[in-house]
């Protein structure tokens, strides 16, 4: 995972350019002239982590380059047999869904009944309130038996939608939790 | 997909119909281009000329919603010209089976199959369902189906097929589809060349086939063609669904749908009161010992699942009682959820990584229904139209009671875990960076929530707490109270694979308690093994995490890459591969063998079962191991709307009648519009809505755009909601290219930029000129400049324009899957006044 | 370094535009607020923040629709007119590397941007008032110096963009032109380090 993929390199003799500053050879920031040298190829000493694209179901390999925990670049995984280093525009853009995107949600948000704005809350506050809401609805609507007296152990007052973007392990856990609560209305993207 | 992405390179002919891979699965096209370089013929069938069409050898336009007519014509062409692969059809399909003589088909039965119980109206039958009694085989004294290997008996499946599709002449097809006859025949001719034993053709389809009231039957029609041409199980063949989301295959495999538990086990019904009832009714029986009838192993898989859920401390009977039960006759799918919510029968909703306010059909109904929620939880990466629905257009927050939580989660490379692609490859991905701020992996959020719930029930009691209290949740280090701090995905993956819960000797071999089960062949029905999902048993074994493998060797020579990651079932890369060989186990296509019987062993891909080839008689098994009969279904009695596909018009059609029969719309669909509530309105053949509307994607956005609308590099490429239309139509309406226009259906309206193109020609159907327009569905009000952003709202770096095309789509579903008909409905387009 | 070249076979381009995003991602170029103007082509023009751009060319040819996609960018001329002009003011502002890449250095700030812009026969460089500099494709000189492919070539999934020794790229182009037949042609010509294969000469009218 952390070894640089040598096969990505094409065979050329290089090095003539070291020491000259070029426009475009810049660290990950906005467009600005900098005193960055070619020797400063920003992924040269970056850690490489392999991942699989979060978009369509072709599941291309992507390498995420990080320096001190920060994502500095993402590009196709040349060793991946499906995409062989190539990507589509969505797969190529995942740098911008990382922490580098200032619009990522970073805190639980709460909207009170009849409220007009979001408020930031703690995880504990949010999860405690959600758990109470689920319990209240479940307890009030739980059917141990249907109208014919058959045991059904369910609630039809809570529905769940999602999620085809989660990992397998998360999907499994999610349905497991929902079914333990007695939900029947479990649906997701596969239905639309 | 029965096959996988790289395998597309092995095809001799690729039909792209109901999909637009260049746009929506761009890297698939890398392998399509490779096939083309090797001499394959590429065919594009689509309402308009797409970027995919631009790379194809043949393009044929068709009116949206007429795929069965188009393909039914191909079936007739194959049968009339004897282009089918006779040995394959005779031996590997049910073509020779004799059908109940009382079975009737639409051509002789008022447009419907025999057995419909419902109401007759002036546009045909509605509000009912089929009694399938006559959709059965004739059986002999041993209960085995009677067969006619000569395929000549008038009641044999092949002859019935011939009779049914005799009505689909090129002239009739052309009148229905609007495809000029001279463009129809080249498609048939090119594709049917793959009926030769050593040739293979494949289909790439996506939502263009599923999002119809006849969606399942669209795919069935192609399934029949693939069986006739002997393309199933072959390299470069198969039926390939291009799935839309990174892990929609995996999330379906893991049972995130109302009707299935993990591994496609069935959700229990109220009539199945005991575990024994459930297993008995879920296990198919078939008398022929040569049929593997794989689902006869049902009890092994259901017992292992119950063990994973509740452990050996809870008996299988009790664990079964803990599972919620559905009403036998009720449907609990997406459209029904929003109907129930609209009727105020649902009060809480978890929208976990999903944006139903944009993604559901009839978005105005969806959004109106959401007002009825007491509470809503949305877990997401970015703000979206669901979490913030109370701020949306036409909403007055002061009147909306819903308490809403929006929880921040991690992106795919901020956590570790696996996903399963369209080709069933399960691949492991790693954590590269921490999520920003307090965002967390979904698994940790749900685990924390679960422990909050468990603690509440422990403290306060409540309705039936046992299933919650006893649920096994041992996926990481816990504190003294048993609460987890972090879910370890490896532990979950291992539980999904499954463990031996006891020491066990199977076939003379000792297996030790606590070790991972190496394969689902070893799962047990007595509760001595656990496995969260039998299909994934073999994915995480004592040899390690199979999904993480990165071995690039390919001894198969056909790009199977069996050492790269892992694939269900049992690392089998091409399913039904026993159909790729003759009765002696020799490949039909020796140049691209999938499996091969050699020196008394199979080599190549993991075969569909270990049995020897069919020539070895009783020791062997038929190739289609998941079907009770063991052979491919040309006659498919399992579906809700007929054993053979039949053309019906979409719920909303530009025509006043079905050109083929008195039955207008698929009789077996659930019709919300007949209830009388204007929210479910339908407008068919209505001069107010004269044009067909269809929805699709842009290559630069994804789903409702919750990720891509917040990605500036992608918004730059596709900033605005558009309506694509032919230049003829634009001229008639006086619309200029690039102008903002109104598109409206009887359910809603939206603004879109007109993209006027020569690539969309008008159709001639039944002598009527019919225009079609297309709209992407990725947009939503939350990232627009027009939104009133509060101080606490995130504001995008680049704005998008417009709202979702689902404002226009009808809430009507396919008769089998309830997937909405988002691919054809009637609209009007007009200039903005 | 050997003389290298980018080779673009427009018959293989599907206009997925991953090359546009790859360029922005590698060079960390900001996204532009655009509008759909009745075409999926965007941004509307090259800019200081957009160094390559796919143009959509929709035609009717012999009664059939023909939809082709042209990746517009610096031709990396050999010799480059921009360097010839720049050298008359300030040497080292524009350099032609041994790889064949034509590169604007920081010294370009010392030259009237209009001179640079007007020196290009293909109207490629763009001025950025914020930095007072002129920008264009630099063939990912940092990547190629380390033996990596330019970002656009690496990301291209259908084989439309290739990168390698110029001799090899010319051979590829010549083979492809023979394969296509008709009046398929090399554009702009051998004296450039970005080479396009066009399926017919009529395409020249659209470029």
Short mmCIF file of C-alpha atoms in Angstrom, two decimals, chain B residues 432-809:
data_model
loop_
_atom_site.label_atom_id
_atom_site.label_comp_id
_atom_site.label_asym_id
_atom_site.label_seq_id
_atom_site.Cartn_x
_atom_site.Cartn_y
_atom_site.Cartn_z
CA UNK B 432 -6.24 7.46 4.24
CA UNK B 433 -7.20 10.40 6.46
CA UNK B 434 -9.32 11.37 9.44
CA UNK B 435 -12.83 12.68 8.85
CA UNK B 436 -13.04 16.45 9.35
CA UNK B 437 -14.24 17.90 12.65
CA UNK B 438 -16.47 15.52 14.55
CA UNK B 439 -17.60 13.52 11.52
CA UNK B 440 -17.54 9.76 12.09
CA UNK B 441 -17.76 6.54 10.12
CA UNK B 442 -21.37 5.36 9.66
CA UNK B 443 -20.60 2.16 11.56
CA UNK B 444 -19.57 4.12 14.64
CA UNK B 445 -22.64 6.34 14.42
CA UNK B 446 -25.02 3.39 14.26
CA UNK B 447 -23.14 1.53 16.95
CA UNK B 448 -23.29 4.53 19.29
CA UNK B 449 -26.97 4.91 18.53
CA UNK B 450 -27.57 1.24 19.18
CA UNK B 451 -25.91 1.46 22.61
CA UNK B 452 -27.94 4.55 23.48
CA UNK B 453 -31.08 2.56 22.65
CA UNK B 454 -29.93 -0.50 24.51
CA UNK B 455 -29.18 1.57 27.59
CA UNK B 456 -32.59 3.30 27.42
CA UNK B 457 -34.39 -0.04 27.24
CA UNK B 458 -32.27 -1.36 30.09
CA UNK B 459 -33.11 1.64 32.27
CA UNK B 460 -36.76 2.10 31.36
CA UNK B 461 -38.00 -1.11 29.83
CA UNK B 462 -40.42 -0.82 26.91
CA UNK B 463 -42.08 -2.82 24.18
CA UNK B 464 -40.51 -6.23 23.53
CA UNK B 465 -36.94 -5.33 24.51
CA UNK B 466 -35.48 -8.83 24.08
CA UNK B 467 -34.43 -8.55 20.41
CA UNK B 468 -32.53 -5.38 21.27
CA UNK B 469 -31.01 -6.60 24.51
CA UNK B 470 -29.94 -9.95 23.15
CA UNK B 471 -28.63 -8.79 19.78
CA UNK B 472 -24.97 -9.78 19.46
CA UNK B 473 -22.84 -6.72 18.87
CA UNK B 474 -19.25 -7.76 19.44
CA UNK B 475 -17.37 -5.87 16.85
CA UNK B 476 -14.59 -4.21 18.80
CA UNK B 477 -13.12 -3.51 22.18
CA UNK B 478 -15.83 -2.78 24.75
CA UNK B 479 -15.80 -1.01 28.10
CA UNK B 480 -16.91 -2.61 31.37
CA UNK B 481 -20.58 -2.05 30.53
CA UNK B 482 -20.16 -3.82 27.20
CA UNK B 483 -20.36 -0.63 25.15
CA UNK B 484 -18.21 -0.43 22.04
CA UNK B 485 -16.00 2.58 21.35
CA UNK B 486 -15.20 1.82 17.77
CA UNK B 487 -16.48 -0.75 15.32
CA UNK B 488 -13.67 -2.82 13.87
CA UNK B 489 -14.78 -3.57 10.29
CA UNK B 490 -12.60 -6.68 10.18
CA UNK B 491 -14.60 -8.20 13.01
CA UNK B 492 -17.84 -7.43 11.20
CA UNK B 493 -16.48 -8.89 7.96
CA UNK B 494 -15.54 -12.05 9.82
CA UNK B 495 -19.01 -12.36 11.35
CA UNK B 496 -20.53 -11.91 7.91
CA UNK B 497 -18.31 -14.77 6.72
CA UNK B 498 -19.16 -16.88 9.74
CA UNK B 499 -17.62 -19.11 12.39
CA UNK B 500 -17.86 -22.67 13.61
CA UNK B 501 -19.68 -22.43 16.94
CA UNK B 502 -18.82 -26.01 17.89
CA UNK B 503 -16.13 -28.53 17.07
CA UNK B 504 -17.47 -30.33 14.05
CA UNK B 505 -16.50 -33.18 11.81
CA UNK B 506 -17.78 -32.75 8.27
CA UNK B 507 -17.00 -35.29 5.52
CA UNK B 508 -14.32 -36.73 7.75
CA UNK B 509 -12.60 -33.45 8.38
CA UNK B 510 -12.31 -31.79 11.77
CA UNK B 511 -13.29 -28.12 12.14
CA UNK B 512 -12.60 -26.32 15.39
CA UNK B 513 -14.96 -24.13 17.33
CA UNK B 514 -14.13 -20.45 16.91
CA UNK B 515 -12.50 -20.79 13.51
CA UNK B 516 -13.82 -19.13 10.37
CA UNK B 517 -15.96 -21.24 8.06
CA UNK B 518 -13.98 -21.62 4.83
CA UNK B 519 -16.96 -21.93 2.49
CA UNK B 520 -20.76 -21.92 2.54
CA UNK B 521 -20.65 -25.56 1.55
CA UNK B 522 -19.85 -26.17 5.23
CA UNK B 523 -22.63 -24.11 6.80
CA UNK B 524 -24.99 -26.15 8.95
CA UNK B 525 -28.72 -26.10 9.56
CA UNK B 526 -28.43 -27.29 13.19
CA UNK B 527 -27.11 -24.01 14.57
CA UNK B 528 -23.49 -25.15 14.82
CA UNK B 529 -22.27 -22.44 12.45
CA UNK B 530 -22.87 -18.72 12.20
CA UNK B 531 -22.78 -16.60 9.06
CA UNK B 532 -24.29 -13.15 8.64
CA UNK B 533 -24.50 -13.65 4.90
CA UNK B 534 -23.94 -17.07 3.37
CA UNK B 535 -23.10 -15.57 -0.03
CA UNK B 536 -20.07 -13.95 1.58
CA UNK B 537 -18.96 -17.11 3.37
CA UNK B 538 -15.46 -17.68 1.94
CA UNK B 539 -14.64 -13.95 1.88
CA UNK B 540 -12.75 -13.82 5.19
CA UNK B 541 -11.16 -17.10 6.15
CA UNK B 542 -8.19 -18.40 8.06
CA UNK B 543 -6.23 -17.52 4.93
CA UNK B 544 -7.09 -13.89 5.56
CA UNK B 545 -9.17 -11.10 4.17
CA UNK B 546 -9.85 -12.27 0.64
CA UNK B 547 -11.29 -8.89 -0.41
CA UNK B 548 -7.89 -7.29 0.21
CA UNK B 549 -5.99 -9.49 -2.21
CA UNK B 550 -4.00 -7.75 -4.93
CA UNK B 551 -2.62 -10.60 -6.97
CA UNK B 552 -2.56 -9.56 -10.62
CA UNK B 553 -1.83 -12.90 -12.24
CA UNK B 554 -4.41 -14.11 -14.74
CA UNK B 555 -3.84 -17.74 -15.63
CA UNK B 556 -7.31 -17.82 -17.22
CA UNK B 557 -6.13 -15.61 -20.06
CA UNK B 558 -9.61 -14.08 -20.26
CA UNK B 559 -9.18 -11.45 -17.56
CA UNK B 560 -10.80 -13.23 -14.62
CA UNK B 561 -8.11 -12.00 -12.18
CA UNK B 562 -9.13 -14.64 -9.66
CA UNK B 563 -6.43 -13.51 -7.23
CA UNK B 564 -7.55 -9.89 -7.16
CA UNK B 565 -9.99 -9.16 -4.32
CA UNK B 566 -12.81 -11.68 -4.02
CA UNK B 567 -16.11 -12.28 -5.71
CA UNK B 568 -19.32 -13.94 -4.62
CA UNK B 569 -20.18 -16.74 -4.74
CA UNK B 570 -16.97 -18.62 -3.80
CA UNK B 571 -14.84 -16.35 -5.99
CA UNK B 572 -16.74 -17.43 -9.12
CA UNK B 573 -16.17 -14.64 -11.64
CA UNK B 574 -18.70 -15.72 -14.27
CA UNK B 575 -21.85 -17.28 -12.96
CA UNK B 576 -23.72 -20.06 -14.72
CA UNK B 577 -20.35 -21.00 -16.21
CA UNK B 578 -21.38 -24.66 -16.52
CA UNK B 579 -23.46 -23.46 -19.47
CA UNK B 580 -20.27 -22.38 -21.25
CA UNK B 581 -19.29 -25.97 -21.94
CA UNK B 582 -20.86 -28.86 -23.85
CA UNK B 583 -22.03 -32.09 -22.22
CA UNK B 584 -18.47 -33.35 -22.19
CA UNK B 585 -17.22 -30.27 -20.39
CA UNK B 586 -15.51 -28.78 -23.45
CA UNK B 587 -15.92 -25.03 -23.95
CA UNK B 588 -18.30 -23.92 -26.68
CA UNK B 589 -15.80 -21.14 -27.35
CA UNK B 590 -12.33 -22.72 -27.12
CA UNK B 591 -10.67 -19.35 -27.74
CA UNK B 592 -12.13 -17.92 -24.54
CA UNK B 593 -12.81 -20.84 -22.20
CA UNK B 594 -14.37 -20.02 -18.84
CA UNK B 595 -14.09 -23.56 -17.49
CA UNK B 596 -12.85 -26.77 -19.06
CA UNK B 597 -13.08 -30.41 -17.92
CA UNK B 598 -9.52 -31.66 -18.12
CA UNK B 599 -8.12 -34.90 -16.70
CA UNK B 600 -11.21 -35.31 -14.55
CA UNK B 601 -11.04 -31.88 -12.93
CA UNK B 602 -12.42 -28.51 -13.83
CA UNK B 603 -9.89 -25.85 -14.64
CA UNK B 604 -10.37 -22.13 -15.24
CA UNK B 605 -12.97 -20.20 -13.25
CA UNK B 606 -14.50 -21.65 -10.07
CA UNK B 607 -17.21 -23.86 -11.62
CA UNK B 608 -20.87 -23.63 -10.65
CA UNK B 609 -20.52 -26.68 -8.44
CA UNK B 610 -17.96 -29.50 -8.39
CA UNK B 611 -19.98 -32.09 -10.31
CA UNK B 612 -18.56 -33.64 -13.50
CA UNK B 613 -19.95 -32.73 -16.95
CA UNK B 614 -23.46 -33.74 -17.96
CA UNK B 615 -22.29 -36.63 -20.13
CA UNK B 616 -21.45 -38.45 -16.89
CA UNK B 617 -25.13 -38.80 -16.09
CA UNK B 618 -26.53 -38.95 -12.57
CA UNK B 619 -23.31 -37.70 -10.92
CA UNK B 620 -23.66 -34.46 -12.84
CA UNK B 621 -26.01 -31.51 -12.39
CA UNK B 622 -27.75 -29.16 -14.82
CA UNK B 623 -26.03 -25.79 -15.29
CA UNK B 624 -28.55 -23.28 -13.87
CA UNK B 625 -28.08 -24.34 -10.27
CA UNK B 626 -30.08 -21.56 -8.62
CA UNK B 627 -33.31 -22.44 -10.44
CA UNK B 628 -35.33 -25.39 -9.16
CA UNK B 629 -35.39 -27.05 -12.61
CA UNK B 630 -31.65 -26.51 -13.13
CA UNK B 631 -32.19 -25.07 -16.61
CA UNK B 632 -32.62 -21.54 -17.90
CA UNK B 633 -36.12 -20.05 -17.88
CA UNK B 634 -37.36 -19.23 -21.33
CA UNK B 635 -40.81 -19.73 -19.82
CA UNK B 636 -40.67 -17.81 -16.54
CA UNK B 637 -43.67 -18.52 -14.32
CA UNK B 638 -42.14 -16.77 -11.31
CA UNK B 639 -43.00 -13.20 -12.26
CA UNK B 640 -46.11 -11.29 -11.30
CA UNK B 641 -47.04 -10.19 -14.80
CA UNK B 642 -46.57 -13.14 -17.13
CA UNK B 643 -44.30 -16.04 -18.08
CA UNK B 644 -43.40 -14.30 -21.37
CA UNK B 645 -42.84 -10.55 -21.66
CA UNK B 646 -45.59 -8.64 -23.46
CA UNK B 647 -45.59 -5.03 -24.60
CA UNK B 648 -47.81 -2.70 -22.61
CA UNK B 649 -47.80 1.06 -22.82
CA UNK B 650 -46.30 3.12 -19.99
CA UNK B 651 -48.76 4.43 -17.40
CA UNK B 652 -48.52 7.75 -19.20
CA UNK B 653 -48.43 7.27 -22.95
CA UNK B 654 -48.65 9.55 -25.97
CA UNK B 655 -50.96 7.01 -27.62
CA UNK B 656 -54.68 6.47 -27.16
CA UNK B 657 -54.33 2.68 -27.18
CA UNK B 658 -51.80 -0.13 -27.06
CA UNK B 659 -51.02 -0.89 -30.72
CA UNK B 660 -50.71 -4.57 -29.87
CA UNK B 661 -53.76 -5.44 -27.79
CA UNK B 662 -56.82 -4.07 -25.94
CA UNK B 663 -54.77 -4.06 -22.70
CA UNK B 664 -53.26 -0.58 -22.33
CA UNK B 665 -51.05 -0.73 -19.22
CA UNK B 666 -49.46 -3.71 -17.46
CA UNK B 667 -52.52 -5.12 -15.61
CA UNK B 668 -50.49 -6.32 -12.62
CA UNK B 669 -49.15 -2.95 -11.45
CA UNK B 670 -50.31 -1.25 -8.27
CA UNK B 671 -52.21 1.85 -9.44
CA UNK B 672 -52.08 4.72 -6.98
CA UNK B 673 -53.78 7.04 -9.49
CA UNK B 674 -57.03 5.06 -9.26
CA UNK B 675 -57.52 6.05 -5.62
CA UNK B 676 -58.79 9.49 -6.58
CA UNK B 677 -56.28 11.62 -4.62
CA UNK B 678 -54.97 14.39 -6.89
CA UNK B 679 -51.45 13.94 -5.48
CA UNK B 680 -51.26 10.65 -7.43
CA UNK B 681 -52.61 12.11 -10.67
CA UNK B 682 -51.95 10.51 -14.05
CA UNK B 683 -52.18 12.23 -17.45
CA UNK B 684 -52.02 9.89 -20.39
CA UNK B 685 -52.75 10.81 -23.99
CA UNK B 686 -53.63 14.29 -22.72
CA UNK B 687 -53.11 17.23 -25.12
CA UNK B 688 -51.97 19.36 -22.17
CA UNK B 689 -48.91 17.11 -21.84
CA UNK B 690 -48.02 16.15 -25.41
CA UNK B 691 -44.34 15.14 -25.09
CA UNK B 692 -42.67 12.11 -23.57
CA UNK B 693 -40.36 13.02 -20.70
CA UNK B 694 -37.51 10.85 -19.56
CA UNK B 695 -34.88 11.19 -16.86
CA UNK B 696 -31.20 10.32 -16.90
CA UNK B 697 -27.83 11.26 -15.54
CA UNK B 698 -24.90 13.41 -16.40
CA UNK B 699 -21.48 11.82 -16.29
CA UNK B 700 -20.26 14.61 -14.07
CA UNK B 701 -22.90 14.27 -11.34
CA UNK B 702 -24.07 11.40 -9.28
CA UNK B 703 -27.52 10.47 -8.01
CA UNK B 704 -29.21 13.49 -6.41
CA UNK B 705 -25.89 15.33 -6.49
CA UNK B 706 -25.40 15.44 -2.71
CA UNK B 707 -21.68 14.83 -3.23
CA UNK B 708 -21.12 16.20 -6.71
CA UNK B 709 -23.09 19.43 -6.34
CA UNK B 710 -20.66 20.29 -3.54
CA UNK B 711 -17.64 19.40 -5.70
CA UNK B 712 -16.66 22.60 -7.52
CA UNK B 713 -14.67 20.91 -10.32
CA UNK B 714 -17.77 18.95 -11.29
CA UNK B 715 -20.24 21.81 -10.93
CA UNK B 716 -18.06 23.79 -13.31
CA UNK B 717 -18.65 21.09 -15.93
CA UNK B 718 -22.41 20.68 -15.40
CA UNK B 719 -23.82 23.63 -13.47
CA UNK B 720 -27.45 23.63 -14.51
CA UNK B 721 -30.61 21.62 -14.78
CA UNK B 722 -31.26 21.10 -18.48
CA UNK B 723 -33.93 19.78 -20.78
CA UNK B 724 -32.58 18.18 -23.92
CA UNK B 725 -34.83 18.36 -26.97
CA UNK B 726 -34.70 17.89 -30.70
CA UNK B 727 -34.30 20.92 -32.92
CA UNK B 728 -37.63 20.16 -34.64
CA UNK B 729 -39.48 20.47 -31.36
CA UNK B 730 -37.57 23.60 -30.35
CA UNK B 731 -38.49 25.18 -33.68
CA UNK B 732 -42.16 24.28 -33.22
CA UNK B 733 -42.15 25.83 -29.73
CA UNK B 734 -40.02 28.82 -30.67
CA UNK B 735 -37.41 27.86 -28.10
CA UNK B 736 -33.82 28.97 -28.53
CA UNK B 737 -30.84 26.90 -27.49
CA UNK B 738 -29.65 27.91 -24.02
CA UNK B 739 -32.92 29.59 -23.05
CA UNK B 740 -34.50 28.80 -19.68
CA UNK B 741 -37.86 27.08 -20.21
CA UNK B 742 -40.61 25.51 -18.10
CA UNK B 743 -41.13 21.76 -18.14
CA UNK B 744 -44.29 20.51 -16.48
CA UNK B 745 -46.20 17.32 -15.89
CA UNK B 746 -49.55 16.98 -14.15
CA UNK B 747 -47.61 16.56 -10.88
CA UNK B 748 -45.17 19.44 -10.95
CA UNK B 749 -43.07 21.83 -12.94
CA UNK B 750 -39.50 23.02 -13.06
CA UNK B 751 -37.18 25.41 -14.85
CA UNK B 752 -34.40 24.09 -17.04
CA UNK B 753 -31.95 25.31 -19.64
CA UNK B 754 -32.98 24.14 -23.10
CA UNK B 755 -30.28 22.13 -24.83
CA UNK B 756 -31.44 21.93 -28.43
CA UNK B 757 -29.83 19.25 -30.52
CA UNK B 758 -30.00 17.44 -33.83
CA UNK B 759 -29.31 14.26 -31.85
CA UNK B 760 -32.93 13.83 -30.83
CA UNK B 761 -35.29 13.13 -33.68
CA UNK B 762 -39.02 12.85 -33.41
CA UNK B 763 -40.67 9.43 -33.55
CA UNK B 764 -43.37 8.22 -35.85
CA UNK B 765 -45.59 5.78 -33.92
CA UNK B 766 -48.94 4.65 -35.30
CA UNK B 767 -48.72 7.52 -37.76
CA UNK B 768 -48.37 10.07 -34.98
CA UNK B 769 -45.38 12.41 -34.64
CA UNK B 770 -44.10 12.07 -31.09
CA UNK B 771 -41.44 14.20 -29.46
CA UNK B 772 -39.43 13.14 -26.45
CA UNK B 773 -37.38 15.32 -24.11
CA UNK B 774 -34.86 14.35 -21.44
CA UNK B 775 -33.94 15.71 -18.05
CA UNK B 776 -31.08 14.88 -15.67
CA UNK B 777 -32.12 14.24 -12.09
CA UNK B 778 -29.09 15.41 -10.07
CA UNK B 779 -30.21 18.88 -9.16
CA UNK B 780 -31.81 20.32 -6.06
CA UNK B 781 -32.64 23.67 -4.52
CA UNK B 782 -30.12 23.38 -1.64
CA UNK B 783 -27.09 24.37 -3.73
CA UNK B 784 -28.72 27.11 -5.80
CA UNK B 785 -28.03 30.84 -5.73
CA UNK B 786 -31.75 31.40 -5.15
CA UNK B 787 -31.73 29.70 -1.73
CA UNK B 788 -32.02 31.90 1.32
CA UNK B 789 -28.85 30.85 3.16
CA UNK B 790 -28.97 31.27 6.92
CA UNK B 791 -25.81 31.94 8.91
CA UNK B 792 -25.68 28.30 9.99
CA UNK B 793 -26.16 26.92 6.48
CA UNK B 794 -23.22 25.80 4.37
CA UNK B 795 -22.96 27.76 1.13
CA UNK B 796 -21.41 26.12 -1.90
CA UNK B 797 -18.37 27.58 -3.60
CA UNK B 798 -20.16 27.26 -6.95
CA UNK B 799 -23.92 27.35 -7.35
CA UNK B 800 -26.06 25.00 -9.36
CA UNK B 801 -29.35 25.91 -10.98
CA UNK B 802 -32.63 24.05 -10.87
CA UNK B 803 -34.41 21.31 -8.97
CA UNK B 804 -34.86 17.58 -9.45
CA UNK B 805 -36.63 16.07 -12.44
CA UNK B 806 -38.50 13.87 -9.98
CA UNK B 807 -40.87 16.81 -9.54
CA UNK B 808 -42.35 15.50 -12.79
CA UNK B 809 -42.16 11.70 -12.47
#
